XYZ file of C-alpha atoms in Angstrom:
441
model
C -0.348 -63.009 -26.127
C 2.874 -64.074 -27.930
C 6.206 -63.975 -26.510
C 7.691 -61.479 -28.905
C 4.137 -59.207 -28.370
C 4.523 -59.343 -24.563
C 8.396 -58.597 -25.213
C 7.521 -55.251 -27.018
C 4.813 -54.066 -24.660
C 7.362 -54.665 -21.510
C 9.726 -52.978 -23.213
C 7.586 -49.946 -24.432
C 6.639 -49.684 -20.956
C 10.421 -49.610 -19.647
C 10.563 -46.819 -22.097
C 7.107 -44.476 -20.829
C 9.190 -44.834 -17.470
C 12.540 -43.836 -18.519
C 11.203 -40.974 -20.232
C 8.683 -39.500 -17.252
C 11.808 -39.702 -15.116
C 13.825 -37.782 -17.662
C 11.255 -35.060 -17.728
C 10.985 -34.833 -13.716
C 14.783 -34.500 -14.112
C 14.736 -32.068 -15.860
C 11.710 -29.969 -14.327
C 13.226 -30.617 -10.575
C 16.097 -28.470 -10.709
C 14.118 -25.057 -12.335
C 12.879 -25.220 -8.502
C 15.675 -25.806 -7.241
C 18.966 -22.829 -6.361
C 21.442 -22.435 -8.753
C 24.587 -23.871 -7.821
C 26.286 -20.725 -8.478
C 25.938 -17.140 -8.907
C 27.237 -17.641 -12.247
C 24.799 -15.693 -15.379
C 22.352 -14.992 -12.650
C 20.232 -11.596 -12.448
C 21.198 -8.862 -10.213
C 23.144 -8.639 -7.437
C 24.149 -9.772 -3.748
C 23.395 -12.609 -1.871
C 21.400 -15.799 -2.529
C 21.170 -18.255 0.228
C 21.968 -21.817 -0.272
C 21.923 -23.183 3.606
C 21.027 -27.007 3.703
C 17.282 -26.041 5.305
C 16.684 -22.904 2.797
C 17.175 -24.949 -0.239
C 14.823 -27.568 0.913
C 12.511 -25.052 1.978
C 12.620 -23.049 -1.579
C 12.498 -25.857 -3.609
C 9.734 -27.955 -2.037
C 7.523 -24.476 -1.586
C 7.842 -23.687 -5.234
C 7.512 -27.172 -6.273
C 3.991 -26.991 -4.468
C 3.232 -23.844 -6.056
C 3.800 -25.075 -9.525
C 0.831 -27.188 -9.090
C -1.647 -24.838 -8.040
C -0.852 -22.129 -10.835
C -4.453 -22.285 -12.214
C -6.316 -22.190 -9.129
C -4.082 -18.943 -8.199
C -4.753 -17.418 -11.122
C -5.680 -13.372 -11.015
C -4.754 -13.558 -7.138
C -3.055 -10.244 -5.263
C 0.373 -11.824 -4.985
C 1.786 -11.259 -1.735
C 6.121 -11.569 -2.360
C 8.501 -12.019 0.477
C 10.204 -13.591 3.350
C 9.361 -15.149 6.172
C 8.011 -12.361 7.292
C 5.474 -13.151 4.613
C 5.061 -16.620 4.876
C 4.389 -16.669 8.390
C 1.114 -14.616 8.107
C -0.596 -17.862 6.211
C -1.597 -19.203 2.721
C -4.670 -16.777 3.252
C -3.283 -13.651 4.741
C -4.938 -14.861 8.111
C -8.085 -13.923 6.256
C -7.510 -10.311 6.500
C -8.955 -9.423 3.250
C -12.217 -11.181 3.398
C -13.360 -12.830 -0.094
C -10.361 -11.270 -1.853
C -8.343 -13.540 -3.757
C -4.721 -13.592 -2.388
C -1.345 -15.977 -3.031
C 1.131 -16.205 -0.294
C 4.713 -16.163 -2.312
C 6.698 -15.767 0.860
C 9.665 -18.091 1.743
C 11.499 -17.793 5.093
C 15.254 -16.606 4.593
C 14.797 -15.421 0.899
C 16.727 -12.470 -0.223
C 16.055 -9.681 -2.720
C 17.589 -11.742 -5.513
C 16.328 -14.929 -5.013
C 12.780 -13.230 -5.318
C 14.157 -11.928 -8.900
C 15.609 -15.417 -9.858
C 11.998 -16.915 -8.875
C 9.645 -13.863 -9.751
C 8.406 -16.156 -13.505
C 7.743 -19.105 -11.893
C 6.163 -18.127 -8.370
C 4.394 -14.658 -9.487
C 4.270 -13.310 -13.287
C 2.684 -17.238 -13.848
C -0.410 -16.236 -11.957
C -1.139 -12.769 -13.780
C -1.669 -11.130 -10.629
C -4.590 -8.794 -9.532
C -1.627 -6.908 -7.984
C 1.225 -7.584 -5.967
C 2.283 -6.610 -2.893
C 6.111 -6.813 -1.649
C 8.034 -7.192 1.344
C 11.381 -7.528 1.023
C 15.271 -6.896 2.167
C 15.755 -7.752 5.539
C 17.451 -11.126 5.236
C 19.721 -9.440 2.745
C 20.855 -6.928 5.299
C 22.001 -10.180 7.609
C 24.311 -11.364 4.541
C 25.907 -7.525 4.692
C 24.451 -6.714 1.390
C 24.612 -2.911 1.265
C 20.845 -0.995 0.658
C 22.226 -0.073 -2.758
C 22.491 -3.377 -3.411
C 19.198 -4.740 -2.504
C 17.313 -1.609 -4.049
C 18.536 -2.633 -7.351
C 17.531 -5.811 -6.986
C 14.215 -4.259 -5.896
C 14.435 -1.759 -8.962
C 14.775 -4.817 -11.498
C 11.770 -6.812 -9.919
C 9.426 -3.335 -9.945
C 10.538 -3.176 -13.995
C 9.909 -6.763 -14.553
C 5.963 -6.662 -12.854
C 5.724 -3.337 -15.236
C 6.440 -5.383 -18.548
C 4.232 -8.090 -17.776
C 1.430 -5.917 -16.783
C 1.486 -1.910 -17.564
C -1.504 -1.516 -15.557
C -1.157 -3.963 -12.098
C -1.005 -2.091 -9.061
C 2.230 -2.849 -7.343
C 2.339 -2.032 -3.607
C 6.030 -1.423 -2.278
C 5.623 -1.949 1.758
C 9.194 -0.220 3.324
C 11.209 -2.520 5.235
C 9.656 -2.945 8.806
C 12.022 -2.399 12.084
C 14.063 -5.208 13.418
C 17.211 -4.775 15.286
C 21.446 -4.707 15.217
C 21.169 -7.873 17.458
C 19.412 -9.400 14.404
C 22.150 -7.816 11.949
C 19.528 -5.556 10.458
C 20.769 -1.893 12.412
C 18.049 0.749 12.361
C 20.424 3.173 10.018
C 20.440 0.320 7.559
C 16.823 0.166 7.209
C 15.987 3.648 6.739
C 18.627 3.875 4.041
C 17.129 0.956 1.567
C 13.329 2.609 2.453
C 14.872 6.164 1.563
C 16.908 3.999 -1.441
C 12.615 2.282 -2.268
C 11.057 5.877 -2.571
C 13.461 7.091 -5.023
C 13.410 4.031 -6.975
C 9.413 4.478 -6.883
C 9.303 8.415 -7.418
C 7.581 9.098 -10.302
C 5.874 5.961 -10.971
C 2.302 6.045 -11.014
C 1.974 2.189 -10.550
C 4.423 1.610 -7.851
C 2.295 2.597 -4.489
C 5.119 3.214 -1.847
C 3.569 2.151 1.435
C 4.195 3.151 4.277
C 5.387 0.356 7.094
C 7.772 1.010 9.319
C 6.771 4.297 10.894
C 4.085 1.893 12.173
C 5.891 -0.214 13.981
C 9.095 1.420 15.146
C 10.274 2.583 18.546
C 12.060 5.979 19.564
C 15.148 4.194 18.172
C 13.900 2.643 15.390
C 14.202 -0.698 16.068
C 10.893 -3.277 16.157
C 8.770 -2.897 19.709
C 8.982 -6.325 21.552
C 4.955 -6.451 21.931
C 4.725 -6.560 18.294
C 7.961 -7.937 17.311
C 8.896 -10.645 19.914
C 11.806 -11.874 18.669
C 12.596 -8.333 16.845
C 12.450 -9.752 13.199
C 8.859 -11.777 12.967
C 5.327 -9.483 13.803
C 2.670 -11.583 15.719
C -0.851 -11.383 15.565
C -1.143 -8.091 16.487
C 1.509 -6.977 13.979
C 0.037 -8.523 11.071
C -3.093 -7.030 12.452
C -1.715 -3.441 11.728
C 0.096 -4.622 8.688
C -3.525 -5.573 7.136
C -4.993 -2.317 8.608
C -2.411 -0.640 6.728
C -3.260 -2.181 3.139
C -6.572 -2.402 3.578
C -7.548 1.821 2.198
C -5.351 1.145 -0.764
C -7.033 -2.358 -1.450
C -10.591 -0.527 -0.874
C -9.491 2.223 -3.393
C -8.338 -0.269 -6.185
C -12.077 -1.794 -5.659
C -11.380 -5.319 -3.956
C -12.449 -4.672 -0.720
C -15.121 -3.157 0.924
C -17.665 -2.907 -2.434
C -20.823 -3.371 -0.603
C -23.278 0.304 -1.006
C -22.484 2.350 2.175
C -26.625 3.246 3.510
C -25.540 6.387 5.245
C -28.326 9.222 5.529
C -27.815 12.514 6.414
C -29.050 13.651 9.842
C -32.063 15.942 9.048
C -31.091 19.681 7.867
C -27.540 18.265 6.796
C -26.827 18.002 2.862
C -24.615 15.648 1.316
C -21.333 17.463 -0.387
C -20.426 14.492 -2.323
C -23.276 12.833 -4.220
C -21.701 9.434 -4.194
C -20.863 8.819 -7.904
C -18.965 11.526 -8.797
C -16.944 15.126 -8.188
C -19.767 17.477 -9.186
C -19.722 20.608 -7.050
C -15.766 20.383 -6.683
C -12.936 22.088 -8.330
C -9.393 22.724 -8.784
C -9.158 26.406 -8.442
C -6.541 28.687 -10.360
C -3.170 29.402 -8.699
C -1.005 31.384 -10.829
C 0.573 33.214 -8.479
C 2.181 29.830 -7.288
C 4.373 30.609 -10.370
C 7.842 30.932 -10.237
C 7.709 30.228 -6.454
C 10.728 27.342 -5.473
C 9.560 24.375 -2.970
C 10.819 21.079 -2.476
C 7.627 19.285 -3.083
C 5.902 19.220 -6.397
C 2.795 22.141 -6.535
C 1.028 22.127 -9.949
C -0.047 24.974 -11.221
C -3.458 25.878 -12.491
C -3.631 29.292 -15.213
C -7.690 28.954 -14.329
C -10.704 26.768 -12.179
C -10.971 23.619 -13.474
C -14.602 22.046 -12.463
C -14.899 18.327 -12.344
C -18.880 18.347 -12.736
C -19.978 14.778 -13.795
C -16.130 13.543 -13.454
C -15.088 10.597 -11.906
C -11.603 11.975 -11.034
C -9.555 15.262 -11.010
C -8.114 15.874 -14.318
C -4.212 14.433 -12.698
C -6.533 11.195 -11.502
C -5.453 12.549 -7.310
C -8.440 12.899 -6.408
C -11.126 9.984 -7.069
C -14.640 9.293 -6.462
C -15.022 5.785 -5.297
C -17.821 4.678 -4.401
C -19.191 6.513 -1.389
C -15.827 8.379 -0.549
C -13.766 10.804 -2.354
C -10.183 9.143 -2.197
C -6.878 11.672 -2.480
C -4.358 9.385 -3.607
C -0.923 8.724 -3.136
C 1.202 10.805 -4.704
C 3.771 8.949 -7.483
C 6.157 11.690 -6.067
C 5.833 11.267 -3.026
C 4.455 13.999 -1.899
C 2.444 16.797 -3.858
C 0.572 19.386 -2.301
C -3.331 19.541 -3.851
C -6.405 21.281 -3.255
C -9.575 20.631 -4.477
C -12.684 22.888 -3.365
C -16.263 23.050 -3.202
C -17.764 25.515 -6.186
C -20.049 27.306 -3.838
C -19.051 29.513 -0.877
C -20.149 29.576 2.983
C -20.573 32.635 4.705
C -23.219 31.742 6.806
C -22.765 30.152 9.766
C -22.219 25.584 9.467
C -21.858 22.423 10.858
C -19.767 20.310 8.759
C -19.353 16.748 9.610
C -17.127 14.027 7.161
C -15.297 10.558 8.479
C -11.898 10.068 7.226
C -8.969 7.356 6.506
C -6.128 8.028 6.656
C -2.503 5.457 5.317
C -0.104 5.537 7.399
C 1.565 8.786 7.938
C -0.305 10.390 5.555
C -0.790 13.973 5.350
C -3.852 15.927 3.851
C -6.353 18.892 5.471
C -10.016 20.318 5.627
C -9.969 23.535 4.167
C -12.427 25.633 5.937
C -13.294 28.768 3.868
C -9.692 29.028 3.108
C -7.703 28.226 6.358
C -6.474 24.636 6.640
C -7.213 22.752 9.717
C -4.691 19.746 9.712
C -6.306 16.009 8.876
C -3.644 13.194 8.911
C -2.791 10.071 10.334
C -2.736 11.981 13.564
C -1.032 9.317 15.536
C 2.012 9.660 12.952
C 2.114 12.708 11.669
C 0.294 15.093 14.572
C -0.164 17.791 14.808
C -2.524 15.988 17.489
C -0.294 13.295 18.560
C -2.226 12.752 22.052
C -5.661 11.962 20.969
C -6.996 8.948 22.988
C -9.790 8.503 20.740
C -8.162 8.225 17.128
C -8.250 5.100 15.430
C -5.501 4.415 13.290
C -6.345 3.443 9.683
C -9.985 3.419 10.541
C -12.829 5.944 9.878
C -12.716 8.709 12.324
C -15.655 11.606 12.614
C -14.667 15.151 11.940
C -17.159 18.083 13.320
C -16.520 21.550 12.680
C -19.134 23.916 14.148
C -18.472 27.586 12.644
C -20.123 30.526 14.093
C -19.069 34.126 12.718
C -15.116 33.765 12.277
C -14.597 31.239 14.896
C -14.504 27.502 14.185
C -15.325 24.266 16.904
C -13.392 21.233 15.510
C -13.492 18.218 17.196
C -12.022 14.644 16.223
C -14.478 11.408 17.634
C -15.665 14.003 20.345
C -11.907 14.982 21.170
C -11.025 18.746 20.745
C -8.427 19.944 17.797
C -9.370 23.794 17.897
C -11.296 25.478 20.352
C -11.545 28.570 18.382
C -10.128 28.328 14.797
C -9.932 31.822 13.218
C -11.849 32.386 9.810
C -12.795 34.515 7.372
C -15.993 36.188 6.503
C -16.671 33.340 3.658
C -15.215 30.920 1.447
C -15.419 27.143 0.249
C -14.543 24.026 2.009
C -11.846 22.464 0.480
C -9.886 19.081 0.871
C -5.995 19.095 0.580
C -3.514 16.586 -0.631
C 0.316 16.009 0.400
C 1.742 12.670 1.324
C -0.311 9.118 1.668
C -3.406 8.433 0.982
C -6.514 9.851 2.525
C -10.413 9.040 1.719
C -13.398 11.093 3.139
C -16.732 10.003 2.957
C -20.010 10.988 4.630
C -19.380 14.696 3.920
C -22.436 16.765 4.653
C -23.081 20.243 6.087
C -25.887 22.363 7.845
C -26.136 26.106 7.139
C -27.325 28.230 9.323
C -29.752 31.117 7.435
């Protein structure tokens, strides 16, 4: 090789180099924290400690390379709060695909400036959020970080009309941490209004969960009030798990329930045949604070998947009411047939946190919620949380026997002469499943 030949090639080579380290140069810093606030979206704080902008940069910079295997994943965004449950979600989800996107110490805004890069990238499944308590320890006001809130919800929505996103409320902490109970019920208040209406924002539920009679975090869960431990992330995956069985990512394998001899099945397992929305024009005119529709006549859901509003679904082997985009709206769907005769009726049901539905028997509502939460059994020893619990109602003449997993609700539940069995809707969601009953001729 000539002089002048190996000349050119050294020199070509001097420029391959020069230009790679350009191009890192310029990708390093679109990880990296602005400077300044200066042209940035929304409002309020964005950290830039020594350790948090070593932290956010080097996460995202290892993100950025794993974009195609994280493709399609459910997109968990947060904190540290987030981060510290694992790349996996501590496997809480089984087989389903998930994408930690937490950083410790990130604030409402510096999940906007990131949300291209870190979440929209993947195309998520879904994504579920967690966010606003390190803002509240910068004394960002909850108006503040719900717009910042508001403006990630509307950027999710035009990437993807149809993704589920799953807005977890704020869970408990403490003044001592700089993140006052008062505070924290104001930006969840300030997330359910920014939500209301939406049918693709689900609102969940999380802090009634884990607060105490003052509303701060409960040491056994909390330890150092800001950060859950096992068992916290325990009830924070117990708590997501209904809506992620509802959306069809968990729990898909064929439920081989068969009813006890003499029992018949109420819900055939694909669909709402045999149920209806019945007319209620005398609801008319009547003023409530919750949203009521009104039906001018029965509407019969024979060979439908779902109620004609889409509240009531048939998934797989339960019958899901779910949450309301409002909020809360009351519901009722009943059976098309009657019961005047005297019936065991047995069902299991789930129940979101806090959520608030009913059994309808003949007409008269006994109460079926997340008991623990929302009573009107609060003291039940043998209620499981966000797990399937058995209902048995044993009706003989006018009087009903209701019992929850073998505990007593109603020793004698008054009842008319006939009617259907009915399921109600209010707040949360609910599923029933197993639904079967045993007349008595």
């Amino acid at each position: 090789m000539t002089y002048h030949l190996r000349l050119l090639l050294s020199l070509a080579m001097v420029f391959c180099l020069l230009q790679c380290s350009s191009l890192e140069a310029q990708e390093a810093p679109s990880f990296a924290i602005p400077e300044t606030d200066e042209g940035l979206p929304g409002d309020g704080p964005i950290r830039r400690y020594d350790w948090f902008k070593n932290l956010w940069k080097n996460r995202r910079s290892t993100w950025s390379k794993q974009v195609e295997k994280d493709q399609n994943a459910v997109v968990f965004l947060g904190d540290s709060i987030t981060q510290g449950w694992g790349d996996n979600m501590g496997r809480s989800f089984g087989a389903l695909k998930v994408a930690n996107r937490g950083i410790s110490g990130d604030t409402t805004r510096g999940m906007l400036l990131r949300l291209e890069e870190d979440v929209l990238s993947l195309n998520p499944k879904a994504v579920v959020m967690l966010m606003g308590t390190n803002d509240l320890e910068e004394k960002a006001e909850p108006e503040t970080i719900a717009t910042n809130v508001k403006l990630i919800l509307a950027e999710l929505k035009k990437h993807d009309a149809e993704m589920p996103i799953i807005l977890c409320k704020v869970f408990p902490s403490s003044a001592k941490k700089s993140r006052p109970a008062d505070k924290i019920e104001k930006i969840n208040q300030l997330y359910e209004k920014v939500a209301h209406g939406d049918p693709q924002v689900i609102v969940l539920e999380t802090w009634l969960p884990f607060a105490n009679e003052s509303g701060d975090a409960k040491a056994e869960e909390f330890p150092d009030l800001l950060h859950p431990n096992q068992q916290g992330y325990a009830k924070w995956a117990a708590a997501l798990t209904p809506i992620f069985a509802t959306l069809g990512y968990v729990e898909t394998e064929a439920d081989t329930f068969e009813p006890e001899p003499g029992f018949e099945s109420l819900y055939n397992g694909k669909d709402l045949t045999g149920w209806m929305f019945k007319a209620n024009p005398e609801r008319k005119g009547k003023k409530v604070g919750i949203a009521w529709p009104i039906f001018e006549k029965d509407i019969t859901f024979d060979g439908k998947t779902e109620s004609v509003d889409g509240r009531y679904q048939a998934v797989g082997d339960r019958i899901v009411v779910t949450t309301p985009a409002e909020g809360r709206r009351i519901q009722q769907m009943w059976t098309t047939r009657e019961f005047p005769n005297d019936f065991v009726l047995k069902l299991e049901f789930r129940a979101t946190p806090n959520a608030d539905s009913g059994v309808f028997l003949r007409a008269p509502q006994l109460q079926c919620r997340d008991y623990t939460l929302a009573g009107p059994y609060k003291e039940l020893k043998n209620y499981k949380p966000q797990d399937w619990n058995e209902l048995v109602v044993t009706v003989t003449g006018n009087t009903a026997h209701c019992t929850c997993n073998g505990e007593v609700l109603e020793e004698a539940f008054q009842l008319p002469d006939t009617g259907p069995i009915g399921l109600e809707g209010d707040r949360g969601q609910m599923e029933y499943r197993r639904i079967r009953v045993k007349e008595m001729k």
